[in-house]
């Protein structure tokens, strides 16, 4: 049985409980003619619910147990499609690869770390292929496009995910670090869209009803500034400018271009690597006042998020499914931040 809050209506049955968490047991023992509208009295308050007996909808995994494949309820939108995920060997990229593969897509795992990409491809099997690529190098990106064209011919979904963080004060940061961040997080999106966009456009010419997608994995730092992290935030803000501009241009080729702006992926290597992760770095540098353990540093950051946790791969996957499924949106930046960043315009 499922019970959901109803807009109103006339109750066909009623049940009284002291607290809402007693409701499942009360419903199980009550003799109710369902489906119908149910009046539930909790203490003094009466609430209306819609209750049905059409069978238990499979509960979606949630919370920490939910890996990227947990979002597979919307899997049909990518089933049978061909996708490429840059930076797919680890972190968010690997989560996205796993999510897409479990949803029935063929996925190119494209990464500078060719070994990591190959080992993930070996683990996930024949609906994947590894490509070694440097997304900041035009020849390398062009070679990746040629490999894809020669292997599957077509391409439906590009997830431009590879990115780096080089944090540092504007008063001290080396220009080389600033440039590297800009090359990989910003310029590379131009190169990816240029070379892989041509494949998507070609696909559209052969199948004119077929819409394709370019999705940039941006960041909440593409929506609000980031203290002592200007190179990163600037590259991500710029990324949204490219997304909006390319979206306008590529409409005529049936290509939607959107960004997803995740919050922090606390379970990923960037934060949780025991030697080089940000939690351990922030603990050592005393960035979080009073914190004496990695767990305390983590709690400090989780407390900044209204939904009280970091972003999971499954959260990002749900946004990907949405953007692929949605036929009437392009040029958007979708926040997936647990409420930490809210759009204002
Ligand atoms: N981790 C977070 O908290 C977080 C939050 C918001 C957004 N993001 C964004 O998500 C994306 C992935 O971040 P992550 O934390 O999973 O990163 P990560 O460091 O865990 O993984 C990045 C992957 O990209 C690859 N890569 C790096 N440079 C490359 C290049 N020049 N060419 C090809 N591949 C390259 C790396 O080898 C690695 O496999 C980035 O765009 C990042 O800005 C991350």
Coordinates of C-alpha atoms and ligand atoms in Angstrom, one line a residue:
X1 CA 0.0 0.0 0.0
X2 CA 1.1 3.5 -0.6
X3 CA -0.1 6.7 1.1
X4 CA 0.5 10.1 -0.2
X5 CA -0.7 13.5 1.0
X6 CA -3.9 14.5 -0.9
X7 CA -5.1 17.9 -2.0
X8 CA -8.3 17.4 -0.1
X9 CA -11.6 15.7 -1.0
X10 CA -14.0 13.7 1.1
X11 CA -12.6 11.1 3.4
X12 CA -13.8 7.5 2.7
X13 CA -12.1 6.2 5.8
X14 CA -10.4 7.5 8.9
X15 CA -7.7 6.4 11.3
X16 CA -6.3 8.1 14.4
X17 CA -2.7 7.9 15.6
X18 CA -0.6 9.8 18.1
X19 CA 2.3 10.4 15.7
X20 CA 2.7 10.0 11.9
X21 CA 5.3 7.3 12.2
X22 CA 2.6 5.1 13.8
X23 CA 0.6 5.3 10.5
X24 CA 1.9 2.3 8.7
X25 CA 1.1 -0.1 11.6
X26 CA -2.3 1.5 12.1
X27 CA -3.1 1.2 8.4
X28 CA -2.0 -2.4 8.4
X29 CA -4.3 -3.4 11.2
X30 CA -7.3 -1.2 10.1
X31 CA -10.0 -2.6 7.9
X32 CA -10.1 0.1 5.2
X33 CA -11.9 0.1 1.9
X34 CA -9.1 1.3 -0.3
X35 CA -8.3 3.0 -2.6
X36 CA -9.9 6.2 -1.4
X37 CA -9.2 9.3 0.6
X38 CA -8.2 8.8 4.1
X39 CA -8.6 11.2 7.0
X40 CA -5.7 10.7 9.5
X41 CA -6.0 12.4 12.9
X42 CA -2.7 12.9 14.4
X43 CA -3.2 14.3 17.9
X44 CA -5.4 17.4 17.3
X45 CA -4.7 17.7 13.6
X46 CA -6.6 16.0 10.8
X47 CA -4.7 15.4 7.5
X48 CA -6.0 14.1 4.2
X49 CA -4.2 11.4 2.4
X50 CA -4.7 9.5 -0.8
X51 CA -4.4 5.8 -0.1
X52 CA -4.3 3.0 -2.6
X53 CA -3.8 -0.7 -2.9
X54 CA -2.4 -0.9 -6.4
X55 CA 0.6 -2.6 -5.0
X56 CA 3.8 -1.3 -3.4
X57 CA 5.7 0.9 -5.8
X58 CA 9.3 -0.3 -5.6
X59 CA 10.9 2.0 -3.1
X60 CA 13.7 4.0 -4.6
X61 CA 17.0 3.6 -2.7
X62 CA 17.9 6.7 -1.0
X63 CA 20.4 8.2 1.4
X64 CA 23.9 6.8 1.5
X65 CA 22.9 3.4 0.1
X66 CA 22.0 5.0 -3.1
X67 CA 24.8 4.6 -5.7
X68 CA 24.5 6.0 -9.2
X69 CA 22.4 3.0 -10.4
X70 CA 19.7 4.0 -7.9
X71 CA 18.4 6.6 -10.3
X72 CA 17.7 3.9 -12.9
X73 CA 14.0 4.4 -12.6
X74 CA 14.4 7.0 -15.4
X75 CA 16.8 4.7 -17.2
X76 CA 14.7 4.3 -20.3
X77 CA 15.7 7.8 -21.6
X78 CA 19.3 6.6 -22.2
X79 CA 18.7 2.9 -22.9
X80 CA 20.4 2.0 -26.2
X81 CA 22.1 5.3 -26.5
X82 CA 25.8 6.0 -27.0
X83 CA 27.4 8.3 -24.5
X84 CA 30.9 9.6 -23.7
X85 CA 31.9 10.7 -20.3
X86 CA 35.1 12.7 -19.9
X87 CA 37.0 12.3 -16.7
X88 CA 35.1 9.0 -16.4
X89 CA 37.8 7.0 -14.6
X90 CA 37.0 8.2 -11.1
X91 CA 34.9 10.5 -9.0
X92 CA 31.6 11.9 -10.4
X93 CA 32.7 10.7 -13.8
X94 CA 32.9 7.1 -12.8
X95 CA 29.5 7.4 -11.0
X96 CA 28.0 8.7 -14.2
X97 CA 29.6 5.9 -16.2
X98 CA 28.1 3.3 -13.8
X99 CA 24.7 5.0 -13.9
X100 CA 24.6 5.1 -17.7
X101 CA 25.8 1.6 -18.1
X102 CA 23.3 0.2 -15.6
X103 CA 20.6 2.1 -17.6
X104 CA 21.5 0.3 -20.8
X105 CA 23.7 2.9 -22.6
X106 CA 27.0 2.2 -24.3
X107 CA 29.6 4.4 -22.7
X108 CA 33.0 5.6 -23.7
X109 CA 35.1 6.2 -20.6
X110 CA 37.4 9.0 -21.7
X111 CA 40.1 10.1 -19.4
X112 CA 43.7 11.3 -19.2
X113 CA 44.2 8.4 -16.9
X114 CA 43.9 5.7 -19.6
X115 CA 44.8 2.9 -17.2
X116 CA 42.0 3.9 -14.8
X117 CA 39.5 4.2 -17.7
X118 CA 40.6 0.7 -19.0
X119 CA 40.2 -0.9 -15.7
X120 CA 36.7 0.5 -15.2
X121 CA 35.8 -0.6 -18.7
X122 CA 37.1 -4.1 -17.9
X123 CA 35.0 -4.2 -14.8
X124 CA 31.8 -2.9 -16.5
X125 CA 32.1 -5.1 -19.6
X126 CA 31.3 -4.9 -23.3
X127 CA 29.0 -1.9 -23.3
X128 CA 31.9 0.3 -22.5
X129 CA 35.1 1.3 -24.2
X130 CA 38.1 3.2 -22.7
X131 CA 39.6 6.2 -24.5
X132 CA 42.8 8.0 -23.4
X133 CA 42.3 11.7 -24.0
X134 CA 43.6 15.1 -22.8
X135 CA 40.5 17.3 -23.0
X136 CA 42.6 20.4 -23.0
X137 CA 44.5 19.4 -26.2
X138 CA 42.7 19.9 -29.5
X139 CA 44.5 17.1 -31.4
X140 CA 43.7 14.7 -28.6
X141 CA 40.0 15.6 -28.5
X142 CA 39.8 15.4 -32.4
X143 CA 41.4 11.9 -32.1
X144 CA 38.7 10.9 -29.6
X145 CA 36.0 12.1 -31.9
X146 CA 37.6 10.0 -34.8
X147 CA 37.7 6.9 -32.6
X148 CA 34.1 7.3 -31.6
X149 CA 33.0 7.8 -35.3
X150 CA 35.0 4.7 -36.3
X151 CA 33.7 2.5 -33.5
X152 CA 30.0 3.3 -33.0
X153 CA 29.5 5.7 -35.8
X154 CA 26.9 7.7 -33.8
X155 CA 26.8 9.5 -30.5
X156 CA 23.8 10.7 -28.5
X157 CA 25.1 12.1 -25.2
X158 CA 28.3 13.9 -24.3
X159 CA 29.0 14.4 -20.6
X160 CA 31.8 16.9 -20.2
X161 CA 32.9 16.1 -16.7
X162 CA 36.7 16.2 -16.5
X163 CA 37.8 19.0 -14.3
X164 CA 40.4 20.0 -11.7
X165 CA 40.7 22.2 -8.6
X166 CA 43.7 24.4 -8.0
X167 CA 42.7 26.4 -5.0
X168 CA 44.7 29.5 -4.0
X169 CA 44.6 33.1 -3.0
X170 CA 44.5 35.6 -5.9
X171 CA 47.4 37.4 -4.1
X172 CA 49.6 34.3 -4.3
X173 CA 48.5 31.8 -6.9
X174 CA 50.9 31.0 -9.7
X175 CA 49.6 32.0 -13.1
X176 CA 50.4 28.5 -14.4
X177 CA 47.9 27.0 -12.0
X178 CA 45.3 29.6 -13.0
X179 CA 45.9 28.8 -16.7
X180 CA 45.8 25.0 -16.2
X181 CA 42.5 25.3 -14.4
X182 CA 41.1 27.5 -17.2
X183 CA 42.4 25.1 -19.9
X184 CA 40.8 22.0 -18.4
X185 CA 37.6 23.4 -16.9
X186 CA 36.8 26.0 -19.5
X187 CA 38.7 25.8 -22.8
X188 CA 38.2 22.1 -23.0
X189 CA 34.4 22.5 -23.1
X190 CA 34.9 24.5 -26.3
X191 CA 37.1 21.7 -27.8
X192 CA 34.7 19.0 -26.7
X193 CA 31.7 20.8 -28.1
X194 CA 33.5 21.6 -31.4
X195 CA 34.6 18.1 -32.2
X196 CA 31.9 15.9 -30.6
X197 CA 29.2 18.4 -31.5
X198 CA 30.0 17.6 -35.2
X199 CA 29.2 13.9 -34.5
X200 CA 25.9 14.9 -32.8
X201 CA 25.0 17.2 -35.7
X202 CA 25.8 14.4 -38.2
X203 CA 23.5 12.0 -36.2
X204 CA 20.7 14.5 -36.4
X205 CA 21.1 14.7 -40.2
X206 CA 20.6 11.0 -40.5
X207 CA 17.7 10.9 -38.0
X208 CA 16.0 14.2 -37.9
X209 CA 13.7 13.5 -35.0
X210 CA 16.6 12.4 -32.8
X211 CA 17.6 15.0 -30.3
X212 CA 21.0 14.7 -28.7
X213 CA 22.6 16.2 -25.6
X214 CA 25.7 17.9 -24.4
X215 CA 25.8 18.1 -20.6
X216 CA 28.5 20.0 -18.8
X217 CA 29.3 18.9 -15.2
X218 CA 29.7 22.4 -13.7
X219 CA 29.6 23.1 -10.0
X220 CA 27.8 25.2 -7.4
X221 CA 31.0 27.3 -7.7
X222 CA 29.7 28.2 -11.2
X223 CA 26.8 30.0 -9.6
X224 CA 28.4 31.7 -6.5
X225 CA 32.0 32.8 -6.0
X226 CA 34.4 30.6 -4.0
X227 CA 36.8 32.1 -1.5
X228 CA 40.5 31.5 -2.4
X229 CA 39.3 29.4 -5.3
X230 CA 38.9 32.0 -8.0
X231 CA 40.5 30.1 -10.8
X232 CA 38.0 27.3 -10.3
X233 CA 34.9 29.4 -9.8
X234 CA 35.9 31.7 -12.7
X235 CA 36.3 28.7 -15.0
X236 CA 32.9 27.3 -13.9
X237 CA 31.1 30.6 -14.3
X238 CA 32.6 30.9 -17.8
X239 CA 31.5 27.4 -18.5
X240 CA 27.9 28.5 -18.1
X241 CA 28.4 31.3 -20.5
X242 CA 29.6 28.7 -23.1
X243 CA 26.6 26.4 -22.3
X244 CA 24.2 29.2 -22.9
X245 CA 25.9 30.4 -26.1
X246 CA 26.4 26.9 -27.6
X247 CA 22.8 26.0 -26.7
X248 CA 21.5 28.9 -28.8
X249 CA 23.7 27.9 -31.8
X250 CA 23.2 24.2 -31.7
X251 CA 19.4 24.2 -31.5
X252 CA 19.4 24.0 -35.3
X253 CA 21.2 20.7 -35.1
X254 CA 18.8 19.3 -32.5
X255 CA 21.5 19.4 -29.8
X256 CA 20.5 20.5 -26.3
X257 CA 23.3 22.0 -24.2
X258 CA 22.9 22.2 -20.5
X259 CA 24.9 22.3 -17.3
X260 CA 24.5 20.5 -14.0
X261 CA 25.9 22.3 -10.9
X262 CA 26.5 19.7 -8.2
X263 CA 27.4 20.5 -4.6
X264 CA 30.4 18.8 -3.0
X265 CA 30.8 15.1 -3.5
X266 CA 32.1 14.2 0.0
X267 CA 32.4 10.5 -0.7
X268 CA 34.5 11.0 -3.8
X269 CA 38.3 11.0 -3.9
X270 CA 38.6 14.8 -4.1
X271 CA 37.3 15.1 -0.6
X272 CA 37.7 11.7 1.0
X273 CA 41.1 10.4 -0.3
X274 CA 42.8 9.5 3.0
X275 CA 46.2 11.1 2.0
X276 CA 45.4 14.0 -0.4
X277 CA 41.6 14.5 0.1
X278 CA 40.3 18.0 1.1
X279 CA 39.0 16.7 4.4
X280 CA 42.4 15.6 5.6
X281 CA 44.0 18.7 4.1
X282 CA 41.6 21.0 5.9
X283 CA 42.1 19.0 9.1
X284 CA 45.9 19.5 8.8
X285 CA 45.7 23.1 7.9
X286 CA 43.3 23.9 10.8
X287 CA 40.8 25.4 8.3
X288 CA 37.9 24.2 10.4
X289 CA 38.2 25.8 13.9
X290 CA 38.1 23.2 16.7
X291 CA 38.0 20.2 14.4
X292 CA 40.3 17.4 15.6
X293 CA 39.2 14.5 13.3
X294 CA 38.3 14.1 9.6
X295 CA 34.7 13.3 10.7
X296 CA 34.4 16.6 12.4
X297 CA 35.7 18.4 9.3
X298 CA 33.1 16.5 7.3
X299 CA 30.3 17.4 9.7
X300 CA 31.2 21.0 9.5
X301 CA 30.8 21.0 5.7
X302 CA 27.6 18.8 5.7
X303 CA 26.0 21.3 8.2
X304 CA 26.3 24.0 5.5
X305 CA 23.9 22.1 3.3
X306 CA 20.1 22.5 4.0
X307 CA 19.6 18.8 3.2
X308 CA 22.5 18.0 5.5
X309 CA 24.7 15.8 3.2
X310 CA 27.0 16.0 0.3
X311 CA 26.0 15.3 -3.3
X312 CA 25.9 11.6 -4.5
X313 CA 26.4 10.3 -8.0
X314 CA 22.7 9.3 -8.0
X315 CA 21.7 12.9 -7.5
X316 CA 23.7 13.9 -10.6
X317 CA 22.3 10.9 -12.5
X318 CA 18.8 12.0 -11.8
X319 CA 19.6 15.4 -13.3
X320 CA 21.2 13.8 -16.4
X321 CA 18.0 11.7 -16.9
X322 CA 15.9 14.8 -16.6
X323 CA 17.9 16.8 -19.1
X324 CA 18.0 14.0 -21.6
X325 CA 14.2 13.3 -21.2
X326 CA 13.3 17.0 -21.3
X327 CA 12.5 18.1 -24.9
X328 CA 11.7 21.7 -24.0
X329 CA 14.8 23.1 -22.3
X330 CA 18.2 24.1 -23.3
X331 CA 21.0 26.4 -22.1
X332 CA 20.1 25.8 -18.4
X333 CA 22.3 25.3 -15.4
X334 CA 20.6 22.9 -13.0
X335 CA 21.7 23.1 -9.4
X336 CA 22.0 19.8 -7.5
X337 CA 23.2 21.1 -4.2
X338 CA 20.9 20.0 -1.5
X339 CA 19.6 23.5 -1.4
X340 CA 23.0 25.1 -0.7
X341 CA 22.8 27.2 -3.8
X342 CA 19.4 28.6 -5.0
X343 CA 18.9 30.3 -8.4
X344 CA 18.0 34.0 -8.2
X345 CA 17.4 34.9 -11.8
Ligands
LIG1 N1 34.1 16.6 -6.2 C1 33.3 17.6 -5.9 O1 33.0 17.9 -4.8 C2 32.7 18.4 -7.1 C3 31.6 19.3 -6.8 C4 31.0 20.0 -7.8 C5 31.5 19.8 -9.1 N2 32.5 18.9 -9.4 C6 32.9 18.8 -10.8 O2 32.7 17.4 -11.2 C7 33.7 17.1 -12.1 C8 34.4 15.8 -11.7 O3 35.0 16.1 -10.4 P1 35.6 15.0 -9.4 O4 35.7 15.6 -8.1 O5 34.8 13.7 -9.7 O6 37.1 14.9 -10.0 P2 38.2 13.7 -9.7 O7 39.5 14.5 -9.5 O8 37.8 12.7 -8.7 O9 38.2 13.0 -11.2 C9 38.5 13.8 -12.3 C10 38.8 12.9 -13.5 O10 39.1 13.7 -14.6 C11 40.3 13.2 -15.2 N3 41.0 14.3 -15.8 C12 41.7 15.4 -15.3 N4 42.2 16.1 -16.2 C13 41.9 15.6 -17.4 C14 42.2 16.0 -18.7 N5 43.0 17.1 -19.0 N6 41.7 15.2 -19.7 C15 40.9 14.1 -19.4 N7 40.6 13.7 -18.2 C16 41.1 14.5 -17.2 C17 41.1 12.6 -14.0 O11 42.1 11.7 -14.5 C18 40.0 12.0 -13.2 O12 39.8 10.7 -13.6 C19 34.6 18.3 -12.3 O13 34.2 19.0 -13.4 C20 34.4 19.1 -11.0 O14 34.6 20.4 -11.2 C21 33.1 18.2 -8.4

